[in-house]
């Protein structure tokens, strides 16, 4: 049961953590609301950080901030930008 | 001879989850709902600055200052705030003191609620489905897997954290530390000892 101690295995997990905390700080939702929604997804057996991102996306959809289509489109734009960027250069969205 | 990059697999590749999180951050930044610099600060704070050293300072003070120990037992939220450790989400903290008759261990069966301001972010095992479900049902077996075998006469109490209430285990002060300064004592207080899956280090 003992595994390494680092809180994040990948930078995107840290980024997703920071986004949720920042949005809660900004008053978009309370942390109690967050844990209920997140806990429900975890209870379904979803991987921890996948569930975290799903909760973020669902929260933004429910509040009319970002629909799945918009997230899909921008995620594709980020993947395309990564492919178009030479190794060693920071990836930027055009 | 010019070097042709196009038929190599050297270009950057984003994992799907990485691209998704970048997409979310882009949307939220464009809408003015988050500031990327503020997010970096949050990550840096919890990944590097806030950690178990905060909780260890609280425990060491409780071991050496009876008035503070009483304050911590009565109103841990106020007691830890008096040392500058404030939860950003308005959560309450309760300190649970180990005794020869009762050992305490904390969990969050729902997700991963944890006293961030005192211990930093939870380790992977705290977030695992196995720990979250099993420590409630068979705490002694789970603690044994951490190498902690409790005396038969010591009961185990499991505290289930929530978004509103986070727990800090105050372990018993190790024998042989009489007269030690709080700073020296704090070095013995491990993160596991404040979650209840371990004990403080014993003096060499």
GROMACS .gro file of C-alpha atoms in nm:
model
  298
    1UNK     CA    1   0.000   0.000   0.000
    2UNK     CA    2   0.297   0.236   0.045
    3UNK     CA    3   0.374   0.433  -0.270
    4UNK     CA    4   0.581   0.744  -0.343
    5UNK     CA    5   0.490   1.060  -0.157
    6UNK     CA    6   0.476   1.321  -0.432
    7UNK     CA    7   0.132   1.482  -0.459
    8UNK     CA    8   0.144   1.499  -0.839
    9UNK     CA    9   0.268   1.248  -1.097
   10UNK     CA   10   0.245   1.493  -1.387
   11UNK     CA   11   0.232   1.870  -1.432
   12UNK     CA   12  -0.126   1.860  -1.563
   13UNK     CA   13  -0.241   1.717  -1.229
   14UNK     CA   14  -0.086   2.011  -1.044
   15UNK     CA   15  -0.243   2.249  -1.294
   16UNK     CA   16  -0.587   2.089  -1.251
   17UNK     CA   17  -0.547   2.111  -0.873
   18UNK     CA   18  -0.456   2.480  -0.896
   19UNK     CA   19  -0.751   2.554  -1.124
   20UNK     CA   20  -1.004   2.402  -0.882
   21UNK     CA   21  -0.858   2.582  -0.580
   22UNK     CA   22  -0.845   2.914  -0.768
   23UNK     CA   23  -1.207   2.881  -0.882
   24UNK     CA   24  -1.319   2.798  -0.530
   25UNK     CA   25  -1.119   3.096  -0.398
   26UNK     CA   26  -1.300   3.309  -0.655
   27UNK     CA   27  -1.634   3.191  -0.515
   28UNK     CA   28  -1.747   2.982  -0.813
   29UNK     CA   29  -1.822   2.691  -0.577
   30UNK     CA   30  -1.763   2.598  -0.214
   31UNK     CA   31  -1.516   2.328  -0.128
   32UNK     CA   32  -1.801   2.121   0.016
   33UNK     CA   33  -1.974   2.130  -0.323
   34UNK     CA   34  -1.647   2.030  -0.484
   35UNK     CA   35  -1.586   1.731  -0.256
   36UNK     CA   36  -1.942   1.603  -0.302
   37UNK     CA   37  -1.916   1.613  -0.680
   38UNK     CA   38  -1.560   1.481  -0.685
   39UNK     CA   39  -1.635   1.209  -0.429
   40UNK     CA   40  -1.927   1.084  -0.636
   41UNK     CA   41  -1.700   1.036  -0.937
   42UNK     CA   42  -1.431   0.865  -0.728
   43UNK     CA   43  -1.693   0.631  -0.587
   44UNK     CA   44  -1.758   0.510  -0.941
   45UNK     CA   45  -1.399   0.388  -0.954
   46UNK     CA   46  -1.263   0.663  -1.178
   47UNK     CA   47  -0.889   0.733  -1.151
   48UNK     CA   48  -0.818   1.011  -0.900
   49UNK     CA   49  -0.694   1.283  -1.134
   50UNK     CA   50  -0.924   1.185  -1.420
   51UNK     CA   51  -1.212   1.227  -1.174
   52UNK     CA   52  -1.068   1.564  -1.069
   53UNK     CA   53  -1.068   1.692  -1.429
   54UNK     CA   54  -1.414   1.547  -1.495
   55UNK     CA   55  -1.543   1.735  -1.191
   56UNK     CA   56  -1.389   2.056  -1.321
   57UNK     CA   57  -1.545   2.011  -1.664
   58UNK     CA   58  -1.887   1.921  -1.523
   59UNK     CA   59  -1.881   2.221  -1.289
   60UNK     CA   60  -1.798   2.458  -1.574
   61UNK     CA   61  -2.071   2.306  -1.793
   62UNK     CA   62  -2.332   2.329  -1.517
   63UNK     CA   63  -2.250   2.695  -1.466
   64UNK     CA   64  -2.257   2.772  -1.837
   65UNK     CA   65  -1.891   2.871  -1.844
   66UNK     CA   66  -1.754   2.614  -2.088
   67UNK     CA   67  -1.935   2.340  -2.280
   68UNK     CA   68  -1.778   2.009  -2.375
   69UNK     CA   69  -1.759   2.121  -2.739
   70UNK     CA   70  -1.551   2.422  -2.652
   71UNK     CA   71  -1.319   2.216  -2.432
   72UNK     CA   72  -1.283   1.952  -2.707
   73UNK     CA   73  -1.202   2.219  -2.965
   74UNK     CA   74  -0.940   2.393  -2.750
   75UNK     CA   75  -0.785   2.064  -2.641
   76UNK     CA   76  -0.744   1.975  -3.009
   77UNK     CA   77  -0.592   2.319  -3.071
   78UNK     CA   78  -0.341   2.253  -2.793
   79UNK     CA   79  -0.252   1.911  -2.939
   80UNK     CA   80  -0.208   2.066  -3.285
   81UNK     CA   81   0.006   2.344  -3.140
   82UNK     CA   82   0.224   2.084  -2.969
   83UNK     CA   83   0.279   1.895  -3.295
   84UNK     CA   84   0.369   2.219  -3.474
   85UNK     CA   85   0.622   2.323  -3.211
   86UNK     CA   86   0.983   2.206  -3.240
   87UNK     CA   87   1.125   2.012  -2.948
   88UNK     CA   88   1.274   2.237  -2.682
   89UNK     CA   89   1.042   2.532  -2.748
   90UNK     CA   90   0.750   2.618  -2.520
   91UNK     CA   91   0.416   2.527  -2.672
   92UNK     CA   92   0.189   2.827  -2.731
   93UNK     CA   93  -0.160   2.854  -2.860
   94UNK     CA   94  -0.176   3.069  -3.173
   95UNK     CA   95   2.335   1.842  -4.512
   96UNK     CA   96   2.020   1.999  -4.375
   97UNK     CA   97   1.859   1.814  -4.092
   98UNK     CA   98   1.505   1.712  -4.167
   99UNK     CA   99   1.284   1.723  -3.858
  100UNK     CA  100   0.963   1.620  -4.025
  101UNK     CA  101   1.008   1.247  -4.044
  102UNK     CA  102   1.128   1.219  -3.686
  103UNK     CA  103   0.916   1.178  -3.380
  104UNK     CA  104   1.087   1.469  -3.211
  105UNK     CA  105   0.797   1.710  -3.208
  106UNK     CA  106   0.614   1.781  -2.889
  107UNK     CA  107   0.327   1.556  -2.804
  108UNK     CA  108   0.064   1.637  -2.545
  109UNK     CA  109  -0.111   1.362  -2.357
  110UNK     CA  110  -0.490   1.396  -2.391
  111UNK     CA  111  -0.537   1.492  -2.025
  112UNK     CA  112  -0.260   1.750  -2.049
  113UNK     CA  113  -0.430   1.905  -2.354
  114UNK     CA  114  -0.766   1.904  -2.175
  115UNK     CA  115  -0.637   2.081  -1.868
  116UNK     CA  116  -0.460   2.338  -2.086
  117UNK     CA  117  -0.790   2.391  -2.269
  118UNK     CA  118  -0.973   2.450  -1.940
  119UNK     CA  119  -0.709   2.694  -1.822
  120UNK     CA  120  -0.720   2.878  -2.156
  121UNK     CA  121  -1.100   2.916  -2.139
  122UNK     CA  122  -1.097   3.029  -1.777
  123UNK     CA  123  -0.811   3.273  -1.833
  124UNK     CA  124  -0.979   3.425  -2.140
  125UNK     CA  125  -1.297   3.470  -1.939
  126UNK     CA  126  -1.102   3.639  -1.663
  127UNK     CA  127  -1.201   3.376  -1.405
  128UNK     CA  128  -0.848   3.267  -1.319
  129UNK     CA  129  -0.505   3.424  -1.332
  130UNK     CA  130  -0.228   3.182  -1.443
  131UNK     CA  131   0.017   3.347  -1.204
  132UNK     CA  132  -0.221   3.289  -0.913
  133UNK     CA  133  -0.250   2.923  -1.010
  134UNK     CA  134   0.128   2.888  -1.013
  135UNK     CA  135   0.135   3.039  -0.664
  136UNK     CA  136  -0.128   2.793  -0.538
  137UNK     CA  137   0.063   2.496  -0.680
  138UNK     CA  138   0.395   2.618  -0.543
  139UNK     CA  139   0.243   2.682  -0.201
  140UNK     CA  140   0.092   2.338  -0.160
  141UNK     CA  141   0.354   2.136  -0.343
  142UNK     CA  142   0.660   2.299  -0.186
  143UNK     CA  143   0.598   2.552   0.091
  144UNK     CA  144   0.323   2.412   0.310
  145UNK     CA  145   0.404   2.072   0.446
  146UNK     CA  146   0.416   1.846   0.751
  147UNK     CA  147   0.665   2.081   0.917
  148UNK     CA  148   0.367   2.300   1.010
  149UNK     CA  149   0.182   2.019   1.183
  150UNK     CA  150   0.507   1.907   1.349
  151UNK     CA  151   0.552   2.254   1.499
  152UNK     CA  152   0.198   2.237   1.639
  153UNK     CA  153   0.256   1.893   1.791
  154UNK     CA  154   0.592   1.987   1.940
  155UNK     CA  155   0.440   2.297   2.099
  156UNK     CA  156   0.156   2.091   2.243
  157UNK     CA  157   0.413   1.854   2.396
  158UNK     CA  158   0.601   2.136   2.567
  159UNK     CA  159   0.334   2.395   2.647
  160UNK     CA  160   0.042   2.259   2.854
  161UNK     CA  161  -0.166   2.574   2.808
  162UNK     CA  162  -0.130   2.543   2.430
  163UNK     CA  163  -0.215   2.172   2.446
  164UNK     CA  164  -0.535   2.259   2.630
  165UNK     CA  165  -0.616   2.529   2.370
  166UNK     CA  166  -0.546   2.279   2.089
  167UNK     CA  167  -0.776   2.021   2.247
  168UNK     CA  168  -1.056   2.274   2.302
  169UNK     CA  169  -1.042   2.473   1.975
  170UNK     CA  170  -0.782   2.345   1.731
  171UNK     CA  171  -0.894   2.580   1.452
  172UNK     CA  172  -0.814   2.883   1.669
  173UNK     CA  173  -0.503   2.726   1.820
  174UNK     CA  174  -0.339   2.651   1.485
  175UNK     CA  175  -0.451   2.989   1.348
  176UNK     CA  176  -0.267   3.151   1.640
  177UNK     CA  177   0.048   2.995   1.493
  178UNK     CA  178  -0.036   3.131   1.148
  179UNK     CA  179  -0.179   2.811   0.997
  180UNK     CA  180  -0.513   2.901   0.844
  181UNK     CA  181  -0.717   2.689   0.606
  182UNK     CA  182  -0.804   2.881   0.293
  183UNK     CA  183  -1.141   2.711   0.259
  184UNK     CA  184  -1.277   2.801   0.601
  185UNK     CA  185  -1.254   2.444   0.724
  186UNK     CA  186  -1.236   2.354   1.092
  187UNK     CA  187  -0.959   2.151   1.244
  188UNK     CA  188  -0.991   1.908   1.530
  189UNK     CA  189  -0.687   1.770   1.709
  190UNK     CA  190  -0.722   1.411   1.824
  191UNK     CA  191  -0.475   1.308   2.093
  192UNK     CA  192  -0.330   0.959   2.112
  193UNK     CA  193  -0.325   0.800   2.458
  194UNK     CA  194  -0.205   0.463   2.584
  195UNK     CA  195  -0.569   0.353   2.560
  196UNK     CA  196  -0.661   0.501   2.221
  197UNK     CA  197  -0.477   0.543   1.893
  198UNK     CA  198  -0.628   0.775   1.632
  199UNK     CA  199  -0.608   0.754   1.254
  200UNK     CA  200  -0.756   0.981   0.990
  201UNK     CA  201  -0.905   0.912   0.649
  202UNK     CA  202  -1.142   1.072   0.402
  203UNK     CA  203  -1.374   0.798   0.282
  204UNK     CA  204  -1.542   1.033   0.031
  205UNK     CA  205  -1.236   1.168  -0.150
  206UNK     CA  206  -0.915   1.307   0.001
  207UNK     CA  207  -1.001   1.579   0.257
  208UNK     CA  208  -0.686   1.645   0.457
  209UNK     CA  209  -0.553   1.929   0.677
  210UNK     CA  210  -0.364   2.102   0.394
  211UNK     CA  211  -0.251   2.399   0.604
  212UNK     CA  212  -0.084   2.165   0.854
  213UNK     CA  213   0.035   1.871   0.644
  214UNK     CA  214   0.048   1.994   0.283
  215UNK     CA  215  -0.117   1.781   0.016
  216UNK     CA  216  -0.198   1.418   0.089
  217UNK     CA  217   0.035   1.142  -0.029
  218UNK     CA  218  -0.082   0.898  -0.295
  219UNK     CA  219  -0.170   0.623  -0.049
  220UNK     CA  220  -0.409   0.854   0.141
  221UNK     CA  221  -0.603   0.908  -0.183
  222UNK     CA  222  -0.609   0.540  -0.282
  223UNK     CA  223  -0.943   0.355  -0.284
  224UNK     CA  224  -0.780   0.074  -0.084
  225UNK     CA  225  -0.681   0.296   0.209
  226UNK     CA  226  -1.006   0.493   0.206
  227UNK     CA  227  -1.226   0.188   0.220
  228UNK     CA  228  -1.019  -0.055   0.426
  229UNK     CA  229  -0.893   0.160   0.713
  230UNK     CA  230  -1.250   0.199   0.836
  231UNK     CA  231  -1.324  -0.173   0.823
  232UNK     CA  232  -0.996  -0.325   0.939
  233UNK     CA  233  -0.778  -0.045   1.078
  234UNK     CA  234  -0.536  -0.275   1.260
  235UNK     CA  235  -0.463  -0.474   0.945
  236UNK     CA  236  -0.405  -0.156   0.743
  237UNK     CA  237  -0.181  -0.006   1.013
  238UNK     CA  238   0.018  -0.330   1.025
  239UNK     CA  239   0.086  -0.285   0.652
  240UNK     CA  240   0.243   0.050   0.741
  241UNK     CA  241   0.458  -0.133   0.997
  242UNK     CA  242   0.254  -0.010   1.292
  243UNK     CA  243   0.143  -0.288   1.526
  244UNK     CA  244  -0.053  -0.152   1.822
  245UNK     CA  245  -0.073  -0.313   2.166
  246UNK     CA  246  -0.388  -0.520   2.216
  247UNK     CA  247  -0.499  -0.289   2.497
  248UNK     CA  248  -0.497   0.021   2.276
  249UNK     CA  249  -0.817   0.078   2.083
  250UNK     CA  250  -0.818   0.238   1.738
  251UNK     CA  251  -1.050   0.522   1.649
  252UNK     CA  252  -1.087   0.623   1.283
  253UNK     CA  253  -1.187   0.982   1.206
  254UNK     CA  254  -1.352   1.048   0.869
  255UNK     CA  255  -1.255   1.392   0.736
  256UNK     CA  256  -1.487   1.616   0.535
  257UNK     CA  257  -1.456   1.945   0.350
  258UNK     CA  258  -1.568   2.122   0.669
  259UNK     CA  259  -1.376   1.921   0.930
  260UNK     CA  260  -1.015   1.808   0.903
  261UNK     CA  261  -0.834   1.615   1.174
  262UNK     CA  262  -0.479   1.622   1.305
  263UNK     CA  263  -0.348   1.333   1.512
  264UNK     CA  264  -0.135   1.443   1.807
  265UNK     CA  265   0.089   1.145   1.877
  266UNK     CA  266   0.228   1.067   2.221
  267UNK     CA  267   0.563   1.224   2.301
  268UNK     CA  268   0.842   0.970   2.269
  269UNK     CA  269   1.016   0.858   2.586
  270UNK     CA  270   1.369   0.987   2.637
  271UNK     CA  271   1.295   1.340   2.513
  272UNK     CA  272   1.264   1.511   2.852
  273UNK     CA  273   1.396   1.865   2.840
  274UNK     CA  274   1.412   1.877   2.459
  275UNK     CA  275   1.337   2.208   2.287
  276UNK     CA  276   1.029   2.225   2.061
  277UNK     CA  277   1.247   2.257   1.750
  278UNK     CA  278   1.429   1.933   1.829
  279UNK     CA  279   1.104   1.756   1.911
  280UNK     CA  280   0.942   1.872   1.587
  281UNK     CA  281   1.210   1.687   1.392
  282UNK     CA  282   1.077   1.360   1.537
  283UNK     CA  283   0.719   1.422   1.426
  284UNK     CA  284   0.660   1.251   1.093
  285UNK     CA  285   0.369   1.310   0.860
  286UNK     CA  286   0.252   0.950   0.913
  287UNK     CA  287   0.246   1.008   1.290
  288UNK     CA  288   0.003   1.298   1.238
  289UNK     CA  289  -0.222   1.090   1.012
  290UNK     CA  290  -0.203   0.800   1.254
  291UNK     CA  291  -0.041   0.549   1.019
  292UNK     CA  292   0.288   0.580   1.203
  293UNK     CA  293   0.453   0.695   1.526
  294UNK     CA  294   0.706   0.971   1.588
  295UNK     CA  295   1.071   0.875   1.543
  296UNK     CA  296   1.243   0.765   1.858
  297UNK     CA  297   1.552   0.954   1.969
  298UNK     CA  298   1.874   0.789   1.856
   0.00000   0.00000   0.00000
